[in-house]
CSV table of C-alpha atoms and ligand atoms in Angstrom, one decimal:
chain,number,residue,atom,x,y,z
N,1011,MET,CA,-106.2,37.4,58.1
N,1012,SER,CA,-103.3,37.6,55.7
N,1013,VAL,CA,-103.8,35.5,52.6
N,1014,HIS,CA,-101.0,33.4,51.2
N,1015,SER,CA,-100.6,30.3,49.0
N,1016,LEU,CA,-100.0,26.9,50.4
N,1017,ARG,CA,-96.5,25.5,50.5
N,1018,GLY,CA,-95.6,23.7,47.3
N,1019,PHE,CA,-98.4,25.5,45.3
N,1020,ARG,CA,-97.4,28.6,43.3
N,1021,ASP,CA,-98.6,31.4,41.1
N,1022,LEU,CA,-97.2,31.5,37.5
N,1023,LEU,CA,-96.8,34.9,36.2
N,1024,PRO,CA,-95.3,36.0,32.8
N,1025,PRO,CA,-92.8,35.1,31.5
N,1026,ASP,CA,-93.3,31.7,33.1
N,1027,SER,CA,-97.0,31.5,32.2
N,1028,THR,CA,-96.1,32.5,28.6
N,1029,ARG,CA,-93.5,29.8,28.5
N,1030,PHE,CA,-95.9,27.1,29.8
N,1031,ALA,CA,-98.4,28.2,27.1
N,1032,ALA,CA,-95.7,28.0,24.4
N,1033,ILE,CA,-94.8,24.4,25.5
N,1034,GLU,CA,-98.5,23.4,25.4
N,1035,ALA,CA,-98.8,25.0,21.9
N,1036,ALA,CA,-95.7,23.1,20.7
N,1037,ALA,CA,-97.2,19.9,22.2
N,1038,ARG,CA,-100.5,20.3,20.4
N,1039,GLU,CA,-98.8,20.9,17.1
N,1040,VAL,CA,-96.7,17.7,17.5
N,1041,PHE,CA,-99.7,15.6,18.7
N,1042,ALA,CA,-101.6,16.6,15.6
N,1043,LEU,CA,-98.7,15.5,13.4
N,1044,TYR,CA,-98.8,12.1,15.1
N,1045,GLY,CA,-102.6,11.5,15.0
N,1046,TYR,CA,-103.2,12.1,18.7
N,1047,GLN,CA,-106.5,13.5,20.0
N,1048,GLU,CA,-107.1,15.4,23.2
N,1049,LEU,CA,-108.8,13.7,26.2
N,1050,ARG,CA,-109.8,15.9,29.1
N,1051,ILE,CA,-110.1,13.8,32.2
N,1052,PRO,CA,-111.5,14.7,35.6
N,1053,THR,CA,-109.3,16.2,38.3
N,1054,ILE,CA,-110.9,14.1,41.0
N,1055,GLU,CA,-111.6,10.4,40.7
N,1056,MET,CA,-112.4,7.5,43.0
N,1057,LYS,CA,-109.4,6.9,45.2
N,1058,GLU,CA,-109.6,3.2,44.4
N,1059,LEU,CA,-108.8,4.0,40.7
N,1060,PHE,CA,-105.3,5.2,41.7
N,1061,VAL,CA,-104.7,2.6,44.3
N,1062,LYS,CA,-105.5,-0.2,41.8
N,1063,SER,CA,-103.7,1.2,38.8
N,1064,THR,CA,-100.8,3.3,40.0
N,1065,GLY,CA,-100.2,0.6,42.6
N,1066,GLU,CA,-100.6,0.1,46.3
N,1067,THR,CA,-96.9,0.0,47.1
N,1068,THR,CA,-95.9,3.1,45.0
N,1069,ASP,CA,-94.7,6.3,46.6
N,1070,ILE,CA,-97.6,8.1,44.9
N,1071,VAL,CA,-100.3,6.0,46.6
N,1072,GLU,CA,-98.5,5.3,49.9
N,1073,LYS,CA,-97.3,8.8,50.6
N,1074,GLU,CA,-98.2,11.4,48.1
N,1075,MET,CA,-101.9,11.3,47.3
N,1076,TYR,CA,-104.4,14.0,48.2
N,1077,ALA,CA,-107.2,11.7,49.2
N,1078,PHE,CA,-110.2,12.6,51.2
N,1079,THR,CA,-113.8,11.6,52.0
N,1080,ASP,CA,-116.2,13.9,50.2
N,1081,GLY,CA,-119.5,15.2,51.5
N,1082,GLY,CA,-121.3,12.1,50.3
N,1083,GLY,CA,-118.9,9.8,52.1
N,1084,ARG,CA,-117.1,8.7,49.0
N,1085,GLU,CA,-113.4,8.0,49.1
N,1086,VAL,CA,-111.9,10.2,46.4
N,1087,ALA,CA,-108.5,11.5,45.4
N,1088,VAL,CA,-107.2,14.5,43.4
N,1089,ARG,CA,-105.3,13.0,40.5
N,1090,PRO,CA,-101.6,12.4,41.1
N,1091,GLU,CA,-101.1,11.3,37.5
N,1092,GLY,CA,-103.0,11.0,34.3
N,1093,THR,CA,-102.8,7.4,33.1
N,1094,PRO,CA,-105.4,5.9,35.5
N,1095,GLY,CA,-108.0,8.4,34.4
N,1096,VAL,CA,-107.2,7.8,30.7
N,1097,VAL,CA,-107.5,4.1,31.2
N,1098,ARG,CA,-110.8,4.5,33.1
N,1099,ALA,CA,-112.2,6.7,30.3
N,1100,TYR,CA,-111.0,4.2,27.6
N,1101,ILE,CA,-112.9,1.5,29.4
N,1102,GLU,CA,-116.0,3.5,30.4
N,1103,GLN,CA,-116.4,5.3,27.0
N,1104,ASN,CA,-115.8,2.1,25.0
N,1105,LEU,CA,-112.9,3.7,23.2
N,1106,SER,CA,-111.8,0.3,21.9
N,1107,GLN,CA,-115.0,0.2,19.8
N,1108,THR,CA,-114.5,3.5,17.9
N,1109,GLY,CA,-112.7,1.8,15.0
N,1110,ARG,CA,-109.7,4.1,15.2
N,1111,ASN,CA,-106.5,4.0,17.2
N,1112,ALA,CA,-106.8,5.2,20.7
N,1113,LYS,CA,-104.0,7.8,20.6
N,1114,LEU,CA,-104.8,10.2,23.3
N,1115,PHE,CA,-103.1,13.1,24.9
N,1116,TYR,CA,-103.9,15.2,28.0
N,1117,ILE,CA,-102.7,18.5,29.4
N,1118,GLY,CA,-103.4,19.2,33.0
N,1119,ASN,CA,-102.3,19.7,36.6
N,1120,MET,CA,-101.4,16.8,38.9
N,1121,PHE,CA,-101.2,16.9,42.6
N,1122,ARG,CA,-98.8,15.1,44.9
N,1123,ALA,CA,-98.1,15.8,48.6
N,1124,GLU,CA,-94.4,15.4,48.4
N,1125,ARG,CA,-91.7,17.5,50.0
N,1126,PRO,CA,-91.5,20.8,48.0
N,1127,GLN,CA,-88.0,21.6,46.7
N,1128,ALA,CA,-86.4,22.7,43.5
N,1129,GLY,CA,-88.3,21.1,40.6
N,1130,ARG,CA,-90.8,19.4,42.9
N,1131,PHE,CA,-94.1,21.0,43.5
N,1132,ARG,CA,-97.4,19.8,45.0
N,1133,GLU,CA,-99.3,21.0,42.0
N,1134,PHE,CA,-97.5,20.7,38.7
N,1135,GLU,CA,-98.4,20.3,35.1
N,1136,GLN,CA,-98.1,17.2,33.0
N,1137,ILE,CA,-98.5,16.8,29.3
N,1138,GLY,CA,-99.1,13.1,28.7
N,1139,ALA,CA,-99.7,10.7,25.7
N,1140,GLU,CA,-101.2,7.3,25.8
N,1141,HIS,CA,-101.5,4.9,22.8
N,1142,ILE,CA,-103.8,2.1,23.8
N,1143,GLY,CA,-104.4,-1.1,21.7
N,1144,ASN,CA,-101.1,-1.5,19.9
N,1145,ALA,CA,-98.7,-4.1,21.1
N,1146,ALA,CA,-96.2,-3.7,18.3
N,1147,PRO,CA,-92.7,-2.2,18.8
N,1148,PHE,CA,-93.7,0.4,16.2
N,1149,ALA,CA,-96.0,2.0,18.8
N,1150,ASP,CA,-93.1,2.2,21.3
N,1151,ALA,CA,-90.7,3.7,18.8
N,1152,GLU,CA,-93.4,6.1,17.5
N,1153,THR,CA,-94.3,7.5,20.9
N,1154,ILE,CA,-90.7,7.9,22.0
N,1155,THR,CA,-89.9,9.7,18.7
N,1156,MET,CA,-92.9,11.9,19.2
N,1157,LEU,CA,-91.7,12.8,22.7
N,1158,VAL,CA,-88.3,13.8,21.4
N,1159,ARG,CA,-89.7,15.8,18.5
N,1160,LEU,CA,-92.0,17.6,21.0
N,1161,LEU,CA,-89.1,18.5,23.3
N,1162,GLU,CA,-87.2,19.8,20.3
N,1163,LYS,CA,-90.2,21.8,19.1
N,1164,ALA,CA,-90.5,23.3,22.6
N,1165,GLY,CA,-86.8,24.4,22.4
N,1166,LEU,CA,-84.9,21.6,24.2
N,1167,ALA,CA,-82.1,20.7,21.9
N,1168,ALA,CA,-80.3,17.4,21.8
N,1169,CYS,CA,-82.0,15.3,24.5
N,1170,SER,CA,-81.2,11.6,24.8
N,1171,VAL,CA,-83.6,8.9,26.0
N,1172,GLU,CA,-82.8,6.5,28.7
N,1173,LEU,CA,-84.2,3.1,27.7
N,1174,ASN,CA,-84.8,-0.2,29.4
N,1175,SER,CA,-87.1,-3.2,29.3
N,1176,LEU,CA,-88.8,-4.6,32.4
N,1177,GLY,CA,-90.0,-7.7,30.7
N,1178,CYS,CA,-93.5,-9.2,31.0
N,1179,ALA,CA,-95.3,-10.8,33.8
N,1180,GLU,CA,-93.8,-14.1,32.7
N,1181,CYS,CA,-90.1,-13.0,32.8
N,1182,ARG,CA,-90.7,-11.2,36.1
N,1183,LYS,CA,-92.2,-14.2,37.9
N,1184,THR,CA,-88.9,-16.0,38.4
N,1185,TYR,CA,-87.0,-12.7,38.8
N,1186,ARG,CA,-89.4,-11.5,41.5
N,1187,GLN,CA,-88.4,-14.5,43.6
N,1188,THR,CA,-84.7,-14.2,42.9
N,1189,LEU,CA,-84.8,-10.5,43.9
N,1190,LEU,CA,-86.9,-11.1,46.9
N,1191,ASP,CA,-84.5,-13.8,48.2
N,1192,TYR,CA,-81.6,-11.4,47.6
N,1193,LEU,CA,-83.4,-8.5,49.4
N,1194,LYS,CA,-84.5,-10.7,52.3
N,1195,GLN,CA,-80.9,-11.7,53.0
N,1196,ARG,CA,-79.9,-8.0,53.2
N,1197,ALA,CA,-83.1,-6.7,54.9
N,1198,GLU,CA,-81.0,-4.9,57.5
N,1199,MET,CA,-79.4,-2.8,54.8
N,1200,LEU,CA,-82.7,-1.6,53.4
N,1201,CYS,CA,-84.5,1.6,54.3
N,1202,GLU,CA,-87.6,1.3,56.5
N,1203,PRO,CA,-90.2,1.7,53.7
N,1204,CYS,CA,-88.5,-0.9,51.5
N,1205,ARG,CA,-88.2,-3.4,54.3
N,1206,GLY,CA,-92.0,-3.0,54.7
N,1207,ARG,CA,-92.9,-3.6,51.1
N,1208,ILE,CA,-90.4,-6.0,49.6
N,1209,GLU,CA,-92.8,-9.0,50.2
N,1210,ARG,CA,-95.6,-7.2,48.4
N,1211,ASN,CA,-93.4,-5.8,45.6
N,1212,PRO,CA,-89.7,-6.4,45.7
N,1213,LEU,CA,-89.2,-4.5,42.4
N,1214,ARG,CA,-90.1,-1.2,44.2
N,1215,ALA,CA,-86.8,-1.3,46.1
N,1216,LEU,CA,-84.9,-0.9,42.8
N,1217,ASP,CA,-86.7,2.5,42.2
N,1218,CYS,CA,-86.3,3.6,45.8
N,1219,LYS,CA,-84.5,7.0,46.1
N,1220,VAL,CA,-82.4,5.6,49.0
N,1221,ASP,CA,-81.7,1.9,48.2
N,1222,GLY,CA,-82.0,2.1,44.4
N,1223,PRO,CA,-78.5,3.3,43.6
N,1224,TRP,CA,-76.6,0.5,45.4
N,1225,LEU,CA,-79.1,-2.2,44.4
N,1226,ALA,CA,-78.7,-1.1,40.8
N,1227,GLU,CA,-75.1,-2.1,41.1
N,1228,LYS,CA,-75.3,-5.2,43.2
N,1229,ALA,CA,-78.7,-6.8,42.9
N,1230,PRO,CA,-79.3,-9.6,40.4
N,1231,LYS,CA,-80.5,-8.4,37.0
N,1232,LEU,CA,-83.7,-9.4,35.2
N,1233,THR,CA,-83.3,-11.7,32.2
N,1234,LEU,CA,-85.8,-11.1,29.4
N,1235,CYS,CA,-87.7,-14.0,27.9
N,1236,ALA,CA,-87.2,-14.5,24.1
N,1237,ALA,CA,-90.3,-12.6,23.1
N,1238,CYS,CA,-89.5,-9.6,25.4
N,1239,ALA,CA,-85.9,-9.6,24.2
N,1240,GLU,CA,-87.0,-9.6,20.6
N,1241,HIS,CA,-89.5,-6.7,21.3
N,1242,PHE,CA,-86.7,-4.7,22.9
N,1243,THR,CA,-84.4,-5.2,20.0
N,1244,ARG,CA,-87.0,-4.1,17.5
N,1245,VAL,CA,-87.8,-1.0,19.5
N,1246,GLN,CA,-84.1,0.0,19.3
N,1247,ASP,CA,-83.9,-0.8,15.6
N,1248,LEU,CA,-86.9,1.4,15.0
N,1249,LEU,CA,-85.5,4.3,17.1
N,1250,LYS,CA,-82.4,4.1,14.9
N,1251,ILE,CA,-84.6,4.5,11.8
N,1252,SER,CA,-86.2,7.5,13.4
N,1253,GLY,CA,-82.8,9.0,14.3
N,1254,VAL,CA,-83.6,9.2,17.9
N,1255,PRO,CA,-80.6,9.0,20.2
N,1256,TYR,CA,-81.1,6.6,23.2
N,1257,ASN,CA,-79.0,5.0,25.8
N,1258,VAL,CA,-79.8,1.5,27.1
N,1259,ASN,CA,-79.8,1.8,30.9
N,1260,PRO,CA,-80.3,-1.5,32.7
N,1261,ASN,CA,-80.8,0.4,36.0
N,1262,LEU,CA,-83.8,2.3,34.8
N,1263,VAL,CA,-86.8,1.1,36.7
N,1264,ARG,CA,-89.9,3.2,37.0
N,1265,GLY,CA,-91.8,3.9,40.2
N,1266,LEU,CA,-95.2,2.8,39.0
N,1267,ASP,CA,-96.5,-0.8,39.2
N,1268,TYR,CA,-98.1,-1.1,35.9
N,1269,TYR,CA,-95.1,-1.0,33.6
N,1270,THR,CA,-94.2,-4.0,31.3
N,1271,ARG,CA,-91.5,-4.2,28.7
N,1272,THR,CA,-90.3,-0.8,27.4
N,1273,VAL,CA,-89.7,1.9,30.0
N,1274,PHE,CA,-87.9,5.2,29.3
N,1275,GLU,CA,-87.0,8.5,30.8
N,1276,VAL,CA,-85.6,11.8,29.5
N,1277,ARG,CA,-83.3,13.4,32.0
N,1278,SER,CA,-81.2,16.6,32.2
N,1279,SER,CA,-78.3,17.1,34.5
N,1280,ALA,CA,-79.1,20.9,34.3
N,1281,LEU,CA,-82.0,20.2,36.6
N,1282,GLY,CA,-79.9,19.1,39.6
N,1283,SER,CA,-81.3,16.2,41.7
N,1284,GLN,CA,-84.8,16.3,40.3
N,1285,ASP,CA,-83.5,15.5,36.9
N,1286,ALA,CA,-86.4,13.7,35.2
N,1287,VAL,CA,-88.2,15.7,32.6
N,1288,CYS,CA,-90.3,12.9,31.3
N,1289,GLY,CA,-91.0,9.3,32.0
N,1290,GLY,CA,-93.0,6.6,30.4
N,1291,GLY,CA,-93.4,3.0,29.4
N,1292,ARG,CA,-95.5,0.2,28.2
N,1293,TYR,CA,-98.4,-1.1,30.3
N,1294,ASP,CA,-99.7,-4.1,28.5
N,1295,ASP,CA,-101.8,-5.6,31.4
N,1296,LEU,CA,-103.3,-2.5,33.0
N,1297,VAL,CA,-106.4,-2.0,30.9
N,1298,LYS,CA,-107.4,-5.6,31.4
N,1299,SER,CA,-106.6,-5.6,35.1
N,1300,MET,CA,-108.9,-2.6,35.5
N,1301,GLY,CA,-111.8,-4.5,34.0
N,1302,GLY,CA,-111.3,-3.5,30.3
N,1303,PRO,CA,-110.5,-5.4,27.2
N,1304,ALA,CA,-107.1,-7.0,26.7
N,1305,ALA,CA,-105.5,-3.8,25.3
N,1306,PRO,CA,-101.7,-3.4,25.4
N,1307,ALA,CA,-100.6,0.2,25.7
N,1308,ILE,CA,-97.8,2.6,26.0
N,1309,GLY,CA,-97.5,6.2,27.2
N,1310,TRP,CA,-95.5,8.9,28.9
N,1311,ALA,CA,-95.9,12.0,31.0
N,1312,LEU,CA,-93.8,15.1,30.6
N,1313,GLY,CA,-93.2,17.5,33.6
N,1314,VAL,CA,-94.0,20.9,32.2
N,1315,ASP,CA,-92.6,22.8,35.2
N,1316,ARG,CA,-89.2,21.1,34.8
N,1317,LEU,CA,-89.1,21.6,31.0
N,1318,ALA,CA,-89.9,25.3,31.6
N,1319,MET,CA,-87.0,25.5,34.0
N,1320,LEU,CA,-84.7,24.0,31.4
N,1321,LEU,CA,-85.9,26.6,28.9
N,1322,LYS,CA,-85.8,29.6,31.3
N,1323,ASP,CA,-83.0,31.4,29.4
N,1324,LYS,CA,-84.8,31.2,26.1
N,1325,PRO,CA,-86.8,34.3,25.0
N,1326,VAL,CA,-90.5,33.9,25.2
N,1327,ALA,CA,-93.0,35.4,22.8
N,1328,ASP,CA,-93.6,39.2,23.3
N,1329,THR,CA,-97.0,39.6,25.0
N,1330,SER,CA,-96.9,43.4,24.7
N,1331,PRO,CA,-99.8,45.0,22.8
N,1332,ALA,CA,-99.1,46.4,19.4
N,1333,VAL,CA,-100.6,49.8,20.2
N,1334,PHE,CA,-101.5,51.8,23.2
N,1335,VAL,CA,-104.5,54.1,23.0
N,1336,VAL,CA,-104.3,57.5,24.8
N,1337,SER,CA,-107.1,60.0,25.3
N,1338,ALA,CA,-105.6,63.5,25.5
N,1339,ALA,CA,-108.9,65.3,26.2
N,1340,ALA,CA,-112.0,64.6,28.3
N,1341,ALA,CA,-114.1,65.0,25.1
N,1342,ALA,CA,-112.1,62.3,23.3
N,1343,GLN,CA,-112.6,59.5,25.8
N,1344,ASP,CA,-115.5,57.8,24.1
N,1345,GLN,CA,-113.7,58.1,20.7
N,1346,ALA,CA,-110.6,56.5,22.3
N,1347,PHE,CA,-112.8,53.7,23.7
N,1348,ARG,CA,-114.3,53.3,20.1
N,1349,LEU,CA,-110.7,53.2,18.7
N,1350,LEU,CA,-109.7,50.4,21.1
N,1351,ALA,CA,-112.6,48.3,19.8
N,1352,ALA,CA,-111.8,49.1,16.1
N,1353,MET,CA,-108.2,48.1,16.6
N,1354,ARG,CA,-109.1,44.8,18.2
N,1355,ALA,CA,-111.8,44.1,15.6
N,1356,GLY,CA,-109.1,44.8,12.9
N,1357,GLY,CA,-106.9,42.1,14.5
N,1358,VAL,CA,-104.4,44.6,16.2
N,1359,SER,CA,-103.7,44.0,19.9
N,1360,ALA,CA,-104.5,47.2,21.8
N,1361,ASP,CA,-104.4,48.3,25.3
N,1362,SER,CA,-104.9,51.6,27.3
N,1363,SER,CA,-104.7,52.8,30.8
N,1364,ASN,CA,-107.4,54.9,32.4
N,1365,PHE,CA,-108.6,57.6,30.0
N,1366,THR,CA,-109.4,59.9,32.9
N,1367,LEU,CA,-105.8,60.1,33.9
N,1368,SER,CA,-103.5,62.9,32.7
N,1369,LEU,CA,-101.9,62.8,29.3
N,1370,LYS,CA,-98.5,62.5,30.9
N,1371,SER,CA,-99.5,59.5,33.0
N,1372,GLN,CA,-101.1,57.8,30.0
N,1373,MET,CA,-98.0,58.3,28.0
N,1374,ARG,CA,-95.9,56.8,30.8
N,1375,SER,CA,-98.1,53.7,30.7
N,1376,ALA,CA,-97.8,53.6,26.9
N,1377,ASP,CA,-94.0,53.5,27.2
N,1378,LYS,CA,-94.1,50.8,29.9
N,1379,SER,CA,-96.5,48.7,27.9
N,1380,GLY,CA,-94.0,47.7,25.3
N,1381,ALA,CA,-96.3,48.8,22.6
N,1382,ALA,CA,-94.8,49.8,19.3
N,1383,TYR,CA,-97.1,52.8,18.8
N,1384,ALA,CA,-99.2,55.1,20.8
N,1385,LEU,CA,-102.5,56.2,19.2
N,1386,ILE,CA,-103.4,59.6,20.6
N,1387,LEU,CA,-106.8,61.3,20.4
N,1388,GLY,CA,-107.1,64.9,21.5
N,1389,GLU,CA,-109.4,67.9,20.7
N,1390,ASP,CA,-107.8,68.4,17.3
N,1391,GLU,CA,-108.0,64.8,16.2
N,1392,LEU,CA,-111.6,64.6,17.4
N,1393,LYS,CA,-112.5,67.6,15.2
N,1394,ALA,CA,-110.6,66.3,12.2
N,1395,GLY,CA,-111.9,62.8,12.5
N,1396,THR,CA,-108.3,61.5,12.7
N,1397,VAL,CA,-106.0,59.6,15.1
N,1398,ALA,CA,-102.3,60.6,15.8
N,1399,ILE,CA,-99.9,57.7,15.5
N,1400,LYS,CA,-96.7,58.1,17.6
N,1401,PRO,CA,-93.9,55.6,17.4
N,1402,LEU,CA,-92.7,54.6,20.8
N,1403,LYS,CA,-89.7,52.4,20.0
N,1404,GLN,CA,-88.0,54.6,17.5
N,1405,ALA,CA,-87.7,58.4,16.9
N,1406,GLY,CA,-90.3,59.9,14.7
N,1407,ASP,CA,-93.1,62.5,14.7
N,1408,GLN,CA,-96.8,62.0,15.3
N,1409,GLN,CA,-98.6,61.3,12.0
N,1410,PRO,CA,-102.4,61.7,11.6
N,1411,VAL,CA,-104.5,59.1,9.8
N,1412,PRO,CA,-108.2,59.1,9.3
N,1413,PHE,CA,-109.9,57.3,12.2
N,1414,ALA,CA,-111.4,54.5,10.0
N,1415,ASP,CA,-107.9,53.8,8.5
N,1416,ALA,CA,-106.1,53.4,11.8
N,1417,PRO,CA,-106.2,49.6,12.0
N,1418,SER,CA,-104.9,49.1,8.4
N,1419,ALA,CA,-102.3,51.9,8.8
N,1420,ILE,CA,-101.0,50.2,11.9
N,1421,THR,CA,-101.0,46.7,10.3
N,1422,LYS,CA,-98.9,48.2,7.5
N,1423,LEU,CA,-96.5,49.8,9.9
N,1424,LEU,CA,-96.1,46.6,11.9
N,1425,GLU,CA,-95.4,44.6,8.8
N,1426,GLY,CA,-93.0,47.1,7.3
U,446,ATP,P1,-89.4,11.7,40.3
U,446,ATP,O1,-88.5,10.6,40.2
U,446,ATP,O2,-88.7,13.0,40.0
U,446,ATP,O3,-90.2,11.8,41.5
U,446,ATP,P2,-91.6,10.5,39.0
U,446,ATP,O4,-91.1,9.2,38.6
U,446,ATP,O5,-92.4,10.5,40.3
U,446,ATP,O6,-90.5,11.6,39.1
U,446,ATP,P3,-93.6,10.5,37.0
U,446,ATP,O7,-94.7,10.1,37.8
U,446,ATP,O8,-93.0,9.6,36.0
U,446,ATP,O9,-92.5,11.1,37.9
U,446,ATP,O10,-94.1,11.9,36.2
U,446,ATP,C1,-93.5,12.3,35.0
U,446,ATP,C2,-92.8,13.6,35.1
U,446,ATP,O11,-93.6,14.6,35.9
U,446,ATP,C3,-91.5,13.6,35.8
U,446,ATP,O12,-90.5,13.2,35.0
U,446,ATP,C4,-91.3,15.0,36.2
U,446,ATP,O13,-90.8,15.8,35.2
U,446,ATP,C5,-92.7,15.5,36.5
U,446,ATP,N1,-93.0,15.5,38.0
U,446,ATP,C6,-93.3,14.4,38.8
U,446,ATP,N2,-93.5,14.8,40.1
U,446,ATP,C7,-93.3,16.1,40.0
U,446,ATP,C8,-93.4,17.2,41.1
U,446,ATP,N3,-93.8,16.9,42.3
U,446,ATP,N4,-93.2,18.5,40.7
U,446,ATP,C9,-92.9,18.8,39.4
U,446,ATP,N5,-92.8,17.9,38.4
U,446,ATP,C10,-93.0,16.6,38.7
U,447,MG,MG1,-92.0,11.0,42.2
C-alpha cells in the first residue's frame, strides 16, 4: 500500500504553517482589543443543524457537505462553516443570560466537498467572529472595522470592503415575488440547479456562479424599507468615522440563506477567480428560527488559506533555534544533553542532532539549522567545566564560558 493524502486535503509545512500561526496570533490580539472571547465548537454536529441554518438550497448543503450516518444511526455532518455551531452553542449554553455581550470568535478547520482548485480546498481554515444580541448599526461598523484591522495586523495592506444590504424579511417579501416572476419568465436561460431551486429560494440565483453575473446586471433590484435604508446609511456613516474604506456594491449577495440587512466581503484580485478572502453579514432572524431567543446578530468568516496566499511573499518569523548543541566526545554526551535542558530552562531555544554522530556531521547540522551559535562540548570543556561558544553566522573564534553561565552568556550575545 502506498499512503497518500486525499484530493483537496493537504499538509502544511513551514513556512506555510508558520504563516498560518502568525495570522492566528494577529487575530487573537485584535479580538482581545475588541472584547471578543474564544468559543471552541465541535467539528461534527447534527446534519440538521446545517440544513436548517445554512439553508437547504445553499451550495454548501446541497452539494458540499461531508454528511454521513454514524455508528449509532445518527445523521451527522462535518462542519462546513462555523456560524451554525456558534448559534447552537449560544442557545444551548444560554449565552444570552450571561449579562455580557456575546462577542465570540472561533478558529478552526471547515470541510466542504467542492472541486479542489487554486484557493479552494476540501479542508480549510476559517477565523470567524460573531456578535450576537446587538441590532444597532454600531455592531455592524465595529465588526467590519475589526476585520479590516485584523487583516492589516496580519500584513494585508489597504483592503477595501464590498458592502451591501439585503434588507429584512419584510422588504424581501415583495422582492421575492418580483424576482421569482422575472426568473420564471427566463427559466430557459438559467442553469439547471437554479431552475430547480428558484421556487424555493429565488434569491439564490443571484449568488449563482453561472447566472449571478448576468442577473446582477439585468434582474430587478431590491428596494429597502425605510428602517433598513436608515440602518444601511448609519453603518456607512460609522465606517467613515472608523476610517474604513468601503464600496457599496448592489450586486453583492451572499450564498447563505440566513443573511439580513448588512452583508460584506473582502476580495483581492491577486487571488484570481477564488477572490473572496472574507465574507459576512447580519443574521437577525437566525437565532430565533433555530429555537433561541430573539437575538439579532452579525458575523464574518475569514479564509486563512487564501489570506496566507496573499501574504506568501512576506517574510515569516524565523523558527530556527538560537543555539545548536554539539557533543565532540563520547564522554561529553550526557553533559551536552544537560546543556540542552539548561538552555531551554533559561529561555534560549536550543536544538541538536544525534550526539553519537561524528563532530563533522553534527557541525554540518548546526550550520543547516540556522542557529546563531554552536555550543560545543569536548573532552577539554568537560574537564574545565566549560562550554565553547562558536558563532555560526559571522566569523569569530570559539570562546569558552563556564557551563552554568552559558544561558546568560548566549542571551547577552543574542541581545547585543
Ligand atoms: P466562495 O464564493 O469562494 O465559494 P463562500 O461564499 O463559499 O466563498 P464563505 O462560506 O463565506 O465562502 O466562507 C468565508 C471564506 O472562507 C471565504 O471568503 C473564503 O476565503 C474561505 N473559503 C470558503 N470556501 C473555501 C474553500 N473551499 N477553500 C478555501 N477557502 C475557502
Ligand atoms: Mg463556496
